[in-house]
Short mmCIF file of C-alpha atoms and ligand atoms in Angstrom, two decimals:
data_model
loop_
_atom_site.label_atom_id
_atom_site.label_comp_id
_atom_site.label_asym_id
_atom_site.label_seq_id
_atom_site.Cartn_x
_atom_site.Cartn_y
_atom_site.Cartn_z
CA MET A 23 98.72 59.36 48.98
CA PHE A 24 98.87 62.53 47.00
CA CYS A 25 102.08 64.44 46.38
CA PHE A 26 103.04 66.87 43.63
CA GLN A 27 105.80 68.82 45.28
CA CYS A 28 108.70 68.02 42.94
CA GLN A 29 109.52 68.25 39.26
CA GLN A 30 109.44 64.50 38.60
CA THR A 31 105.88 64.05 39.90
CA ALA A 32 103.93 61.42 37.96
CA HIS A 33 102.59 62.65 34.57
CA ASN A 34 103.41 66.17 35.77
CA THR A 35 100.14 66.11 37.71
CA GLY A 36 100.76 64.21 40.97
CA CYS A 37 102.00 60.97 42.52
CA GLU A 38 99.16 58.75 43.71
CA GLY A 39 98.68 55.05 44.35
CA LYS A 40 101.25 52.91 46.13
CA ALA A 41 104.39 55.02 45.72
CA GLY A 42 105.78 58.19 44.22
CA VAL A 43 108.32 58.44 41.40
CA CYS A 44 111.02 59.20 44.02
CA GLY A 45 110.31 55.86 45.72
CA LYS A 46 108.38 57.37 48.65
CA LYS A 47 105.74 54.82 49.64
CA SER A 48 102.11 55.82 50.17
CA ASP A 49 102.19 55.23 53.94
CA THR A 50 105.30 57.42 54.23
CA ALA A 51 103.59 60.16 52.19
CA ASN A 52 100.56 59.92 54.49
CA TYR A 53 102.74 60.14 57.62
CA GLN A 54 104.45 63.17 56.13
CA ASP A 55 101.04 64.76 55.57
CA ALA A 56 100.12 64.01 59.18
CA LEU A 57 103.38 65.63 60.30
CA THR A 58 102.66 68.74 58.22
CA GLY A 59 99.10 68.87 59.60
CA ALA A 60 100.57 68.70 63.11
CA LEU A 61 102.95 71.57 62.30
CA ILE A 62 99.97 73.69 61.24
CA GLY A 63 98.32 72.76 64.57
CA LEU A 64 101.52 73.86 66.32
CA ALA A 65 101.47 77.18 64.42
CA ARG A 66 97.87 77.70 65.57
CA SER A 67 98.93 76.97 69.09
CA ALA A 68 101.92 79.32 68.87
CA LYS A 69 99.66 82.21 67.84
CA SER A 70 98.42 82.70 71.39
CA GLY A 71 101.07 80.59 73.10
CA HIS A 72 104.70 81.03 74.03
CA LYS A 73 106.98 79.33 71.56
CA THR A 74 110.61 78.74 72.48
CA TYR A 75 113.88 77.88 70.73
CA ASP A 76 112.87 74.20 71.00
CA THR A 77 109.61 74.94 69.18
CA ASP A 78 111.50 76.67 66.36
CA GLU A 79 113.88 73.73 66.10
CA ILE A 80 111.02 71.23 65.85
CA VAL A 81 109.27 73.30 63.16
CA ILE A 82 112.46 73.59 61.10
CA LYS A 83 113.24 69.88 61.43
CA GLY A 84 109.65 68.92 60.65
CA LEU A 85 109.51 70.96 57.45
CA PHE A 86 112.96 69.79 56.32
CA THR A 87 111.98 66.14 56.89
CA THR A 88 109.25 66.36 54.25
CA ILE A 89 111.47 67.65 51.42
CA THR A 90 111.85 65.28 48.45
CA ASN A 91 114.50 62.54 48.89
CA VAL A 92 115.20 63.32 52.55
CA ASN A 93 113.30 60.85 54.72
CA PHE A 94 111.81 57.50 53.75
CA PHE A 95 111.47 56.07 57.27
CA ASN A 96 108.00 55.96 58.88
CA ASP A 97 109.36 55.47 62.40
CA THR A 98 111.29 58.74 62.48
CA ILE A 99 108.41 60.65 60.88
CA LYS A 100 105.95 59.28 63.46
CA LYS A 101 108.31 60.07 66.34
CA LEU A 102 108.76 63.62 65.13
CA THR A 103 104.97 64.05 64.80
CA ALA A 104 104.56 62.87 68.40
CA LYS A 105 107.17 65.46 69.47
CA ILE A 106 105.26 68.18 67.64
CA HIS A 107 102.09 67.23 69.54
CA GLU A 108 103.99 67.26 72.80
CA GLU A 109 105.43 70.70 72.03
CA ARG A 110 101.97 72.00 71.14
CA GLY A 111 100.82 71.11 74.66
CA LYS A 112 103.90 72.72 76.22
CA ILE A 113 103.51 76.13 74.59
CA ASN A 114 99.76 76.52 75.00
CA ALA A 115 97.35 74.91 77.47
CA GLN A 116 94.51 75.23 74.98
CA LYS A 117 94.34 72.32 72.53
CA TYR A 118 94.54 73.29 68.86
CA GLU A 119 93.56 70.79 66.20
CA ASP A 120 95.91 69.45 63.54
CA TYR A 121 95.09 70.42 59.99
CA ASP A 122 93.82 67.79 57.58
CA MET A 123 96.02 68.00 54.48
CA GLU A 124 93.23 66.48 52.36
CA CYS A 125 91.53 69.88 52.68
CA LEU A 126 94.51 71.42 50.89
CA TRP A 127 94.83 68.77 48.18
CA ASN A 128 91.08 69.02 47.43
CA ASP A 129 90.80 72.81 47.59
CA ASN A 130 90.02 75.15 44.71
CA GLU A 131 93.00 74.79 42.32
CA ASP A 132 94.16 78.41 42.58
CA ILE A 133 94.04 78.47 46.38
CA ARG A 134 95.79 75.09 46.43
CA SER A 135 98.40 76.44 44.04
CA LEU A 136 99.24 79.48 46.18
CA LYS A 137 99.18 77.52 49.44
CA SER A 138 101.47 74.92 47.85
CA LEU A 139 103.91 77.65 46.81
CA ILE A 140 103.96 78.82 50.43
CA LEU A 141 104.26 75.32 51.94
CA PHE A 142 106.91 74.05 49.54
CA GLY A 143 108.79 77.36 49.83
CA LEU A 144 108.75 76.99 53.64
CA ARG A 145 110.09 73.44 53.34
CA GLY A 146 113.01 74.60 51.19
CA MET A 147 113.71 77.55 53.49
CA ALA A 148 113.67 75.23 56.51
CA ALA A 149 116.61 73.32 55.04
CA TYR A 150 118.64 76.54 54.87
CA ALA A 151 117.54 77.61 58.36
CA TYR A 152 118.60 74.18 59.63
CA HIS A 153 122.14 74.45 58.20
CA ALA A 154 122.50 77.92 59.71
CA MET A 155 121.06 76.73 63.06
CA VAL A 156 123.64 73.94 63.45
CA LEU A 157 126.30 76.63 63.07
CA GLY A 158 124.64 78.65 65.85
CA LYS A 159 122.90 81.21 63.63
CA THR A 160 119.18 81.87 63.87
CA ASP A 161 116.99 84.84 62.98
CA ASP A 162 113.75 85.75 64.76
CA GLU A 163 112.08 87.13 61.65
CA VAL A 164 112.89 83.97 59.68
CA ASN A 165 111.69 81.71 62.48
CA GLN A 166 108.51 83.73 63.03
CA PHE A 167 107.59 83.45 59.37
CA PHE A 168 107.51 79.64 59.52
CA TYR A 169 104.53 79.97 61.90
CA GLU A 170 102.85 82.71 59.87
CA GLY A 171 103.12 80.69 56.67
CA LEU A 172 102.00 77.41 58.23
CA TYR A 173 99.08 79.13 59.93
CA ALA A 174 97.94 80.63 56.62
CA ILE A 175 97.72 77.18 55.01
CA GLY A 176 95.01 76.23 57.49
CA GLU A 177 92.99 79.43 56.96
CA ASN A 178 90.43 80.55 54.38
CA TYR A 179 92.48 83.41 52.97
CA ASP A 180 91.63 84.90 49.57
CA LEU A 181 93.92 84.88 46.51
CA GLU A 182 95.24 88.36 47.12
CA LYS A 183 96.28 87.65 50.68
CA LEU A 184 97.87 84.34 49.71
CA LEU A 185 99.72 85.95 46.80
CA SER A 186 101.25 88.50 49.15
CA LEU A 187 102.34 85.64 51.45
CA VAL A 188 103.90 83.86 48.48
CA LEU A 189 106.10 86.91 47.86
CA LYS A 190 106.78 87.26 51.58
CA THR A 191 108.09 83.67 51.53
CA GLY A 192 110.58 84.84 48.90
CA GLU A 193 111.48 87.92 50.95
CA ILE A 194 112.12 85.93 54.13
CA ASN A 195 114.00 83.24 52.23
CA PHE A 196 116.40 85.93 50.99
CA LYS A 197 117.13 86.74 54.66
CA CYS A 198 117.50 83.05 55.41
CA MET A 199 120.01 82.51 52.58
CA GLU A 200 121.91 85.58 53.78
CA LEU A 201 121.97 84.07 57.29
CA LEU A 202 123.36 80.81 55.96
CA ASP A 203 125.95 82.59 53.83
CA LYS A 204 127.10 84.43 56.97
CA ALA A 205 127.11 81.21 59.00
CA ASN A 206 129.17 79.33 56.39
CA THR A 207 131.68 82.09 55.68
CA GLU A 208 132.19 82.90 59.37
CA ALA A 209 132.77 79.24 60.15
CA TYR A 210 134.89 78.24 57.14
CA GLY A 211 136.07 81.47 55.48
CA ALA A 212 134.96 83.01 52.16
CA PRO A 213 135.25 80.49 49.29
CA VAL A 214 138.23 80.82 46.97
CA PRO A 215 138.60 79.45 43.41
CA THR A 216 139.64 75.81 43.65
CA THR A 217 140.30 73.02 41.18
CA VAL A 218 138.80 69.73 42.33
CA PRO A 219 140.04 66.37 41.00
CA LEU A 220 137.51 63.73 39.97
CA THR A 221 140.07 60.93 40.36
CA ILE A 222 139.91 58.68 43.41
CA GLU A 223 143.21 57.72 45.05
CA LYS A 224 143.86 54.15 46.15
CA GLY A 225 143.06 53.13 49.72
CA PRO A 226 140.16 53.63 52.15
CA PHE A 227 137.81 56.56 51.57
CA ILE A 228 134.43 57.98 52.54
CA VAL A 229 132.00 59.79 50.25
CA VAL A 230 129.96 62.64 51.77
CA SER A 231 126.77 63.77 50.07
CA GLY A 232 124.20 66.49 50.78
CA HIS A 233 124.57 70.12 51.79
CA ASP A 234 125.62 70.14 55.45
CA LEU A 235 129.14 71.59 55.73
CA TYR A 236 129.12 71.13 59.50
CA ASP A 237 128.72 67.35 59.19
CA LEU A 238 131.57 67.33 56.67
CA LYS A 239 133.78 69.35 59.02
CA LEU A 240 133.10 66.97 61.93
CA LEU A 241 133.87 63.96 59.76
CA LEU A 242 137.11 65.55 58.52
CA GLU A 243 138.16 66.08 62.15
CA GLN A 244 137.32 62.52 63.13
CA THR A 245 139.18 61.00 60.16
CA LYS A 246 142.32 63.13 60.53
CA ASP A 247 145.50 60.99 60.49
CA LYS A 248 143.52 57.77 60.04
CA GLY A 249 144.67 57.05 56.48
CA ILE A 250 141.14 57.60 55.14
CA ASN A 251 140.47 60.05 52.31
CA ILE A 252 137.28 62.06 52.02
CA TYR A 253 135.48 62.79 48.75
CA THR A 254 132.51 65.07 48.27
CA HIS A 255 129.48 64.04 46.24
CA SER A 256 126.81 66.08 44.45
CA GLU A 257 125.91 69.28 46.36
CA MET A 258 128.88 68.86 48.74
CA LEU A 259 131.32 69.74 45.93
CA PRO A 260 131.49 73.51 46.78
CA ALA A 261 132.92 72.57 50.21
CA HIS A 262 136.34 72.41 48.49
CA GLY A 263 136.30 76.20 48.06
CA TYR A 264 136.10 77.01 51.80
CA PRO A 265 139.60 77.72 53.24
CA LYS A 266 138.97 76.03 56.59
CA LEU A 267 137.69 72.85 54.91
CA LYS A 268 140.30 72.93 52.14
CA ALA A 269 142.95 72.95 54.86
CA TYR A 270 142.31 69.25 55.55
CA SER A 271 144.76 67.47 53.27
CA HIS A 272 142.64 64.30 53.23
CA LEU A 273 139.72 66.17 51.59
CA LYS A 274 140.85 64.92 48.20
CA GLY A 275 138.30 65.47 45.51
CA ASN A 276 134.79 64.78 44.28
CA PHE A 277 133.19 61.40 43.61
CA GLY A 278 130.63 61.02 40.84
CA THR A 279 128.16 63.52 39.50
CA ALA A 280 124.65 64.68 40.35
CA TRP A 281 122.27 62.95 42.75
CA GLN A 282 120.15 61.13 40.18
CA SER A 283 123.15 59.05 39.03
CA GLN A 284 123.90 57.65 42.50
CA GLN A 285 122.34 54.21 41.96
CA SER A 286 124.76 53.46 39.12
CA GLU A 287 127.74 55.42 40.50
CA PHE A 288 127.53 53.74 43.93
CA HIS A 289 127.13 50.24 42.45
CA ASN A 290 129.71 48.06 44.27
CA ILE A 291 131.60 51.10 45.57
CA PRO A 292 134.41 49.96 47.94
CA ALA A 293 133.62 52.69 50.47
CA PRO A 294 130.84 54.03 52.69
CA ILE A 295 128.66 57.02 51.81
CA LEU A 296 127.26 59.53 54.30
CA PHE A 297 124.04 61.37 53.42
CA THR A 298 123.79 64.62 55.36
CA THR A 299 120.69 65.86 53.46
CA ASN A 300 118.89 65.13 50.21
CA CYS A 301 119.05 63.80 47.61
CA LEU A 302 118.88 60.17 48.78
CA MET A 303 117.40 57.67 46.33
CA PRO A 304 116.02 54.22 47.17
CA VAL A 305 119.10 52.24 48.13
CA ARG A 306 120.20 49.28 45.96
CA GLU A 307 121.44 45.96 47.34
CA SER A 308 124.90 46.38 45.77
CA TYR A 309 125.81 49.20 48.20
CA LYS A 310 123.05 49.09 50.84
CA ASP A 311 125.39 48.07 53.69
CA ARG A 312 127.56 51.11 53.00
CA VAL A 313 125.02 53.94 53.18
CA PHE A 314 124.77 55.95 56.40
CA THR A 315 122.39 58.78 57.22
CA THR A 316 122.48 61.65 59.72
CA SER A 317 120.42 64.70 60.82
CA VAL A 318 116.92 64.66 59.29
CA VAL A 319 117.77 62.06 56.62
CA SER A 320 116.67 58.51 57.35
CA TYR A 321 115.83 55.32 55.52
CA PRO A 322 114.67 51.93 56.84
CA GLU A 323 117.44 49.56 57.92
CA LEU A 324 120.32 51.99 57.34
CA VAL A 325 122.65 52.99 60.18
CA HIS A 326 121.77 56.49 61.36
CA ILE A 327 124.42 58.69 62.99
CA GLY A 328 122.67 60.45 65.87
CA GLU A 329 123.09 63.83 67.49
CA ASP A 330 126.38 62.83 69.13
CA LYS A 331 127.85 62.80 65.58
CA ASP A 332 130.05 59.86 66.39
CA PHE A 333 131.10 58.69 62.93
CA THR A 334 132.89 55.55 64.18
CA PRO A 335 130.59 53.12 62.26
CA ILE A 336 131.46 54.88 58.97
CA ILE A 337 135.17 54.99 59.75
CA THR A 338 135.13 51.27 60.59
CA LYS A 339 133.27 50.55 57.36
CA ALA A 340 135.76 52.59 55.30
CA ILE A 341 138.65 50.53 56.68
CA GLU A 342 136.71 47.29 56.14
CA CYS A 343 135.90 48.20 52.49
CA GLY A 344 139.50 49.28 51.83
CA GLY A 345 138.81 51.51 48.82
CA TYR A 346 140.20 50.99 45.32
CA GLU A 347 143.45 49.05 44.79
CA LYS A 348 144.77 51.65 42.38
CA GLU A 349 143.93 55.22 41.46
CA MET A 350 140.61 55.37 39.60
CA ASN A 351 139.86 57.91 36.92
CA LEU A 352 136.16 58.53 37.39
CA THR A 353 135.64 61.38 34.96
CA GLY A 354 132.68 63.74 34.77
CA ILE A 355 129.75 63.26 32.41
CA ASN A 356 131.52 65.15 29.63
CA LYS A 357 134.74 63.20 30.39
CA GLY A 358 136.56 66.05 32.11
CA SER A 359 138.86 64.97 34.95
CA THR A 360 138.69 68.10 37.11
CA VAL A 361 136.08 70.75 37.93
CA THR A 362 136.40 74.18 39.52
CA THR A 363 134.39 75.76 42.31
CA GLY A 364 134.66 78.61 44.83
CA PHE A 365 133.45 81.58 42.77
CA ALA A 366 131.17 82.98 45.46
CA HIS A 367 130.30 86.69 45.78
CA GLU A 368 133.56 87.78 47.47
CA THR A 369 135.71 86.32 44.71
CA VAL A 370 133.56 87.54 41.85
CA LEU A 371 133.12 91.01 43.34
CA GLY A 372 136.87 91.04 44.04
CA VAL A 373 137.45 91.09 40.28
CA ALA A 374 134.45 93.32 39.57
CA ASP A 375 136.67 96.04 38.01
CA LYS A 376 138.03 93.54 35.52
CA ILE A 377 134.53 92.26 34.71
CA ILE A 378 133.10 95.76 34.30
CA GLN A 379 135.94 96.81 32.00
CA ALA A 380 135.48 93.63 29.94
CA VAL A 381 131.77 94.42 29.55
CA LYS A 382 132.54 98.02 28.57
CA ASP A 383 135.16 96.85 26.04
CA GLY A 384 132.66 94.42 24.54
CA LYS A 385 134.74 91.40 25.58
CA ILE A 386 131.89 90.05 27.70
CA ARG A 387 128.61 90.28 25.83
CA HIS A 388 126.29 88.55 28.25
CA PHE A 389 126.09 86.61 31.54
CA PHE A 390 123.92 83.54 31.95
CA LEU A 391 123.08 82.07 35.30
CA VAL A 392 122.53 78.44 34.31
CA GLY A 393 121.74 76.86 37.62
CA GLY A 394 119.39 74.93 39.82
CA CYS A 395 118.82 71.27 40.41
CA ASP A 396 119.55 68.30 38.22
CA GLY A 397 117.19 65.36 37.78
CA ALA A 398 116.48 62.37 35.61
CA ALA A 399 114.16 64.02 33.05
CA PRO A 400 115.55 63.60 29.50
CA GLY A 401 114.80 67.27 28.72
CA ARG A 402 117.60 68.28 31.09
CA SER A 403 120.22 67.78 28.35
CA TYR A 404 118.97 71.25 27.32
CA TYR A 405 121.27 72.75 29.95
CA THR A 406 124.39 70.95 28.63
CA ASP A 407 123.57 72.00 25.08
CA PHE A 408 122.79 75.54 26.16
CA VAL A 409 126.24 75.93 27.74
CA LYS A 410 127.99 74.21 24.80
CA GLN A 411 126.25 76.54 22.36
CA SER A 412 126.69 79.74 24.37
CA PRO A 413 128.91 82.19 22.44
CA LYS A 414 132.56 82.51 23.50
CA ASP A 415 132.07 86.08 24.71
CA THR A 416 129.57 85.03 27.37
CA ILE A 417 130.10 83.95 30.97
CA ILE A 418 128.19 81.10 32.62
CA LEU A 419 127.52 81.51 36.33
CA THR A 420 126.26 78.32 37.93
CA LEU A 421 125.16 76.86 41.25
CA ALA A 422 123.46 73.79 42.77
CA CYS A 423 123.59 70.26 41.38
CA GLY A 424 122.38 71.20 37.88
CA LYS A 425 126.00 72.21 37.19
CA TYR A 426 127.03 68.57 36.74
CA ARG A 427 125.48 68.74 33.28
CA PHE A 428 128.40 70.90 32.14
CA ASN A 429 130.91 71.76 34.90
CA ASP A 430 133.60 69.47 33.48
CA LEU A 431 133.44 71.07 30.02
CA ASP A 432 136.44 73.10 28.92
CA ILE A 433 134.81 76.11 27.28
CA GLY A 434 137.73 78.48 27.73
CA GLU A 435 138.37 81.77 29.50
CA ILE A 436 137.63 85.46 29.14
CA CYS A 437 140.18 87.97 30.48
CA GLY A 438 141.77 85.27 32.66
CA LEU A 439 138.44 84.17 34.15
CA PRO A 440 137.08 80.69 33.38
CA ARG A 441 133.87 80.97 31.36
CA ILE A 442 132.11 78.67 33.84
CA LEU A 443 132.05 80.10 37.36
CA ASP A 444 130.65 77.76 40.02
CA MET A 445 129.17 79.91 42.79
CA GLY A 446 128.32 76.99 45.08
CA GLN A 447 125.29 75.12 46.39
CA CYS A 448 121.67 76.02 45.71
CA ASN A 449 121.58 78.37 48.74
CA ASP A 450 124.49 80.25 47.16
CA ALA A 451 121.89 81.72 44.84
CA TYR A 452 122.44 84.42 47.46
CA SER A 453 125.90 85.00 45.95
CA ALA A 454 124.49 85.29 42.44
CA ILE A 455 121.89 87.81 43.64
CA LYS A 456 124.56 89.84 45.44
CA VAL A 457 126.70 89.98 42.31
CA ALA A 458 123.71 90.95 40.15
CA LEU A 459 122.69 93.73 42.57
CA ALA A 460 126.28 95.05 42.72
CA LEU A 461 126.55 95.10 38.91
CA SER A 462 123.22 96.88 38.60
CA LYS A 463 124.57 99.61 40.90
CA VAL A 464 127.74 100.06 38.86
CA PHE A 465 125.85 100.17 35.57
CA GLU A 466 123.15 102.35 37.14
CA CYS A 467 120.33 100.19 35.86
CA SER A 468 117.90 97.65 37.26
CA VAL A 469 118.91 93.98 37.43
CA ASN A 470 116.42 93.38 34.63
CA ASP A 471 118.37 95.73 32.35
CA LEU A 472 121.73 94.03 32.92
CA PRO A 473 123.17 91.78 30.20
CA LEU A 474 122.18 88.83 32.41
CA THR A 475 119.65 86.05 31.90
CA LEU A 476 118.64 83.39 34.41
CA VAL A 477 118.17 79.96 32.87
CA LEU A 478 117.02 77.81 35.75
CA SER A 479 116.32 74.14 36.31
CA TRP A 480 114.19 73.07 39.23
CA TYR A 481 113.62 69.79 41.03
CA GLU A 482 112.66 70.09 44.66
CA GLN A 483 111.42 72.59 47.23
CA LYS A 484 114.64 74.55 47.77
CA ALA A 485 114.36 75.61 44.16
CA VAL A 486 110.82 76.78 44.95
CA CYS A 487 111.94 79.13 47.74
CA ILE A 488 114.77 80.48 45.57
CA LEU A 489 112.37 81.16 42.71
CA LEU A 490 110.09 83.02 45.14
CA THR A 491 113.07 85.13 46.28
CA LEU A 492 113.83 86.06 42.68
CA LEU A 493 110.20 87.05 42.13
CA TYR A 494 110.15 89.05 45.37
CA LEU A 495 113.24 90.93 44.11
CA GLY A 496 111.33 91.77 40.93
CA ILE A 497 113.62 89.74 38.66
CA LYS A 498 111.94 89.17 35.30
CA ASN A 499 112.42 87.10 32.16
CA ILE A 500 113.53 83.91 33.93
CA TYR A 501 113.71 80.81 31.72
CA LEU A 502 112.45 77.83 33.71
CA GLY A 503 112.57 74.09 33.02
CA PRO A 504 112.62 71.25 32.36
CA THR A 505 108.84 71.46 33.02
CA LEU A 506 106.72 73.95 34.92
CA PRO A 507 105.59 72.94 38.46
CA ALA A 508 102.45 70.78 38.48
CA PHE A 509 101.18 72.71 41.51
CA ILE A 510 100.95 75.99 39.61
CA SER A 511 97.42 76.33 38.25
CA PRO A 512 96.80 77.98 34.85
CA LYS A 513 95.44 81.12 36.50
CA ILE A 514 98.40 81.50 38.88
CA LEU A 515 100.78 80.78 35.99
CA SER A 516 99.18 83.55 33.94
CA ILE A 517 99.69 85.96 36.87
CA LEU A 518 103.37 84.96 37.06
CA VAL A 519 103.81 85.27 33.30
CA ASP A 520 102.08 88.69 33.21
CA GLN A 521 104.00 90.12 36.12
CA TYR A 522 107.40 88.46 35.72
CA ASN A 523 107.48 87.08 32.20
CA ILE A 524 108.52 83.62 33.40
CA THR A 525 109.23 81.64 30.22
CA PRO A 526 109.34 77.85 29.85
CA ILE A 527 112.60 76.72 28.18
CA SER A 528 112.27 75.71 24.51
CA THR A 529 115.46 74.70 22.65
CA PRO A 530 118.95 76.12 23.30
CA ASP A 531 119.16 77.61 19.76
CA LYS A 532 115.81 79.33 19.99
CA ASP A 533 116.31 80.59 23.53
CA LEU A 534 119.86 81.83 22.85
CA ALA A 535 118.69 83.60 19.70
CA LYS A 536 115.83 85.23 21.61
CA ILE A 537 118.01 86.31 24.54
CA LEU A 538 120.96 87.60 22.51
CA GLY A 539 118.98 88.76 19.49
FE1 LIG B 615 120.30 69.35 44.12
FE2 LIG B 615 118.99 67.61 45.63
FE3 LIG B 615 120.76 71.63 46.21
FE4 LIG B 615 118.22 70.14 45.82
S1 LIG B 615 121.14 67.70 45.38
S2 LIG B 615 118.26 68.81 44.07
S3 LIG B 615 117.56 72.02 44.91
O1 LIG B 615 118.60 68.72 47.00
O2 LIG B 615 119.10 71.24 47.05
O3 LIG B 615 120.62 71.30 44.27
FE1 LIG B 616 106.17 62.29 43.68
FE2 LIG B 616 108.06 64.14 43.99
FE3 LIG B 616 106.24 63.73 45.87
FE4 LIG B 616 108.17 61.94 45.42
S1 LIG B 616 108.39 64.03 46.22
S2 LIG B 616 106.02 61.49 45.78
S3 LIG B 616 108.32 62.07 43.17
S4 LIG B 616 105.88 64.51 43.81
#
């Protein structure tokens, strides 16, 4: 096996041998490579063939399946690969070969770097396209680009051509995030500021993890009036801000913190957990019988909820487990007992006048977007310290699971606004971009001249496509950590540093002094 697609890759060079740091075994990694090679074969076939909605769906599912911490089950990966081959035959009578991923892993390091940026960006974007697709929203330009990008990986393109495709991945991902934002807000309403308890009430409950709001909505419907409470976990937290999800009185609060703490937080939990997407970690014995998967997530021996979305096995398990006997105060990592969410673009832009006046009056000196993914690397305490040390006249915008490092801190308010504003899941980077673009219009300057700095943490491939979107939009001076991606070669890094001034994080004091100085 060879895999270097995520931040925790071994020695920051690549996972090899019997298993990856995430627990993905070598045979699973090899099956995932075969699946990706088959998708490139399908893209070749689509070039002169006639792809359909089914083809798009298979491509999106296939790419999503290979994201870090999504699928650990060889059977489902092999079945999906067989479906891709079948589809290839359906859309084009001529037989196109699969691509051998070894060619990519052994290519010249700069070509490999650019092709990896495209491939990993496509994987991240596929997750967003998938969530929009289940809500009935698709976009031809987005779907078409999956084929263009996959096709390019199998071709001998030069650096210049690949670099332009890297930026195009960012451009199309912006459209894809916009599509998902539209899908979510049309289905569930625009998020509103909401306080979310971290306490768990007594009695049966179900924990829902991942990003898929549609799965959550279906589960809320099926558990209505059954005496079972529902708690979000990790990236599902922002669901509490959506009016049509908030309306369910049994959507009670949030369980636990970020994904990488699940093995200890789920230890002996008296309730089942549903994983709708990543980040699923290797499942421990103490809660193995209570983990359920759905959609593209799967793991050997766990019960998988199929396309009929009949959650009866989880409901039965919740009643069997019974929940806690009394209310449990499971506080956040900084010991806070509530968190807030729901500060998406509509809400923030709704108080734009107030924000603009506060900037003009010198009451808000600077905005930081401290967001991205969390992970187990020790260096990630940087983000907690950064927020703790940020001056009182600064606002912290945040999104994705990296927020758990600080979202339960009480760092006060400015002009009636909390200093920490949670804009949502990772895909809600769209909200942050919308706010930044709106502010740049008001202040008649470029986004790069706003009193705004992006301090980002990355872990998996959704962060890659978001980073590419920011680069496509010409956003400079991004601080990135906890380490730089192993798949970016020194030459490609120097291009990114020259053109965009991407800066690795150092220490909170030094970075704050540099930014505010
Ligand atoms: Fe986190 Fe996992 Fe949302 Fe990722 S839960 S790490 S970037 O899946 O997608 O932020
Ligand atoms: Fe390693 Fe990350 Fe790949 Fe898992 S997904 S095998 S941890 S690089």
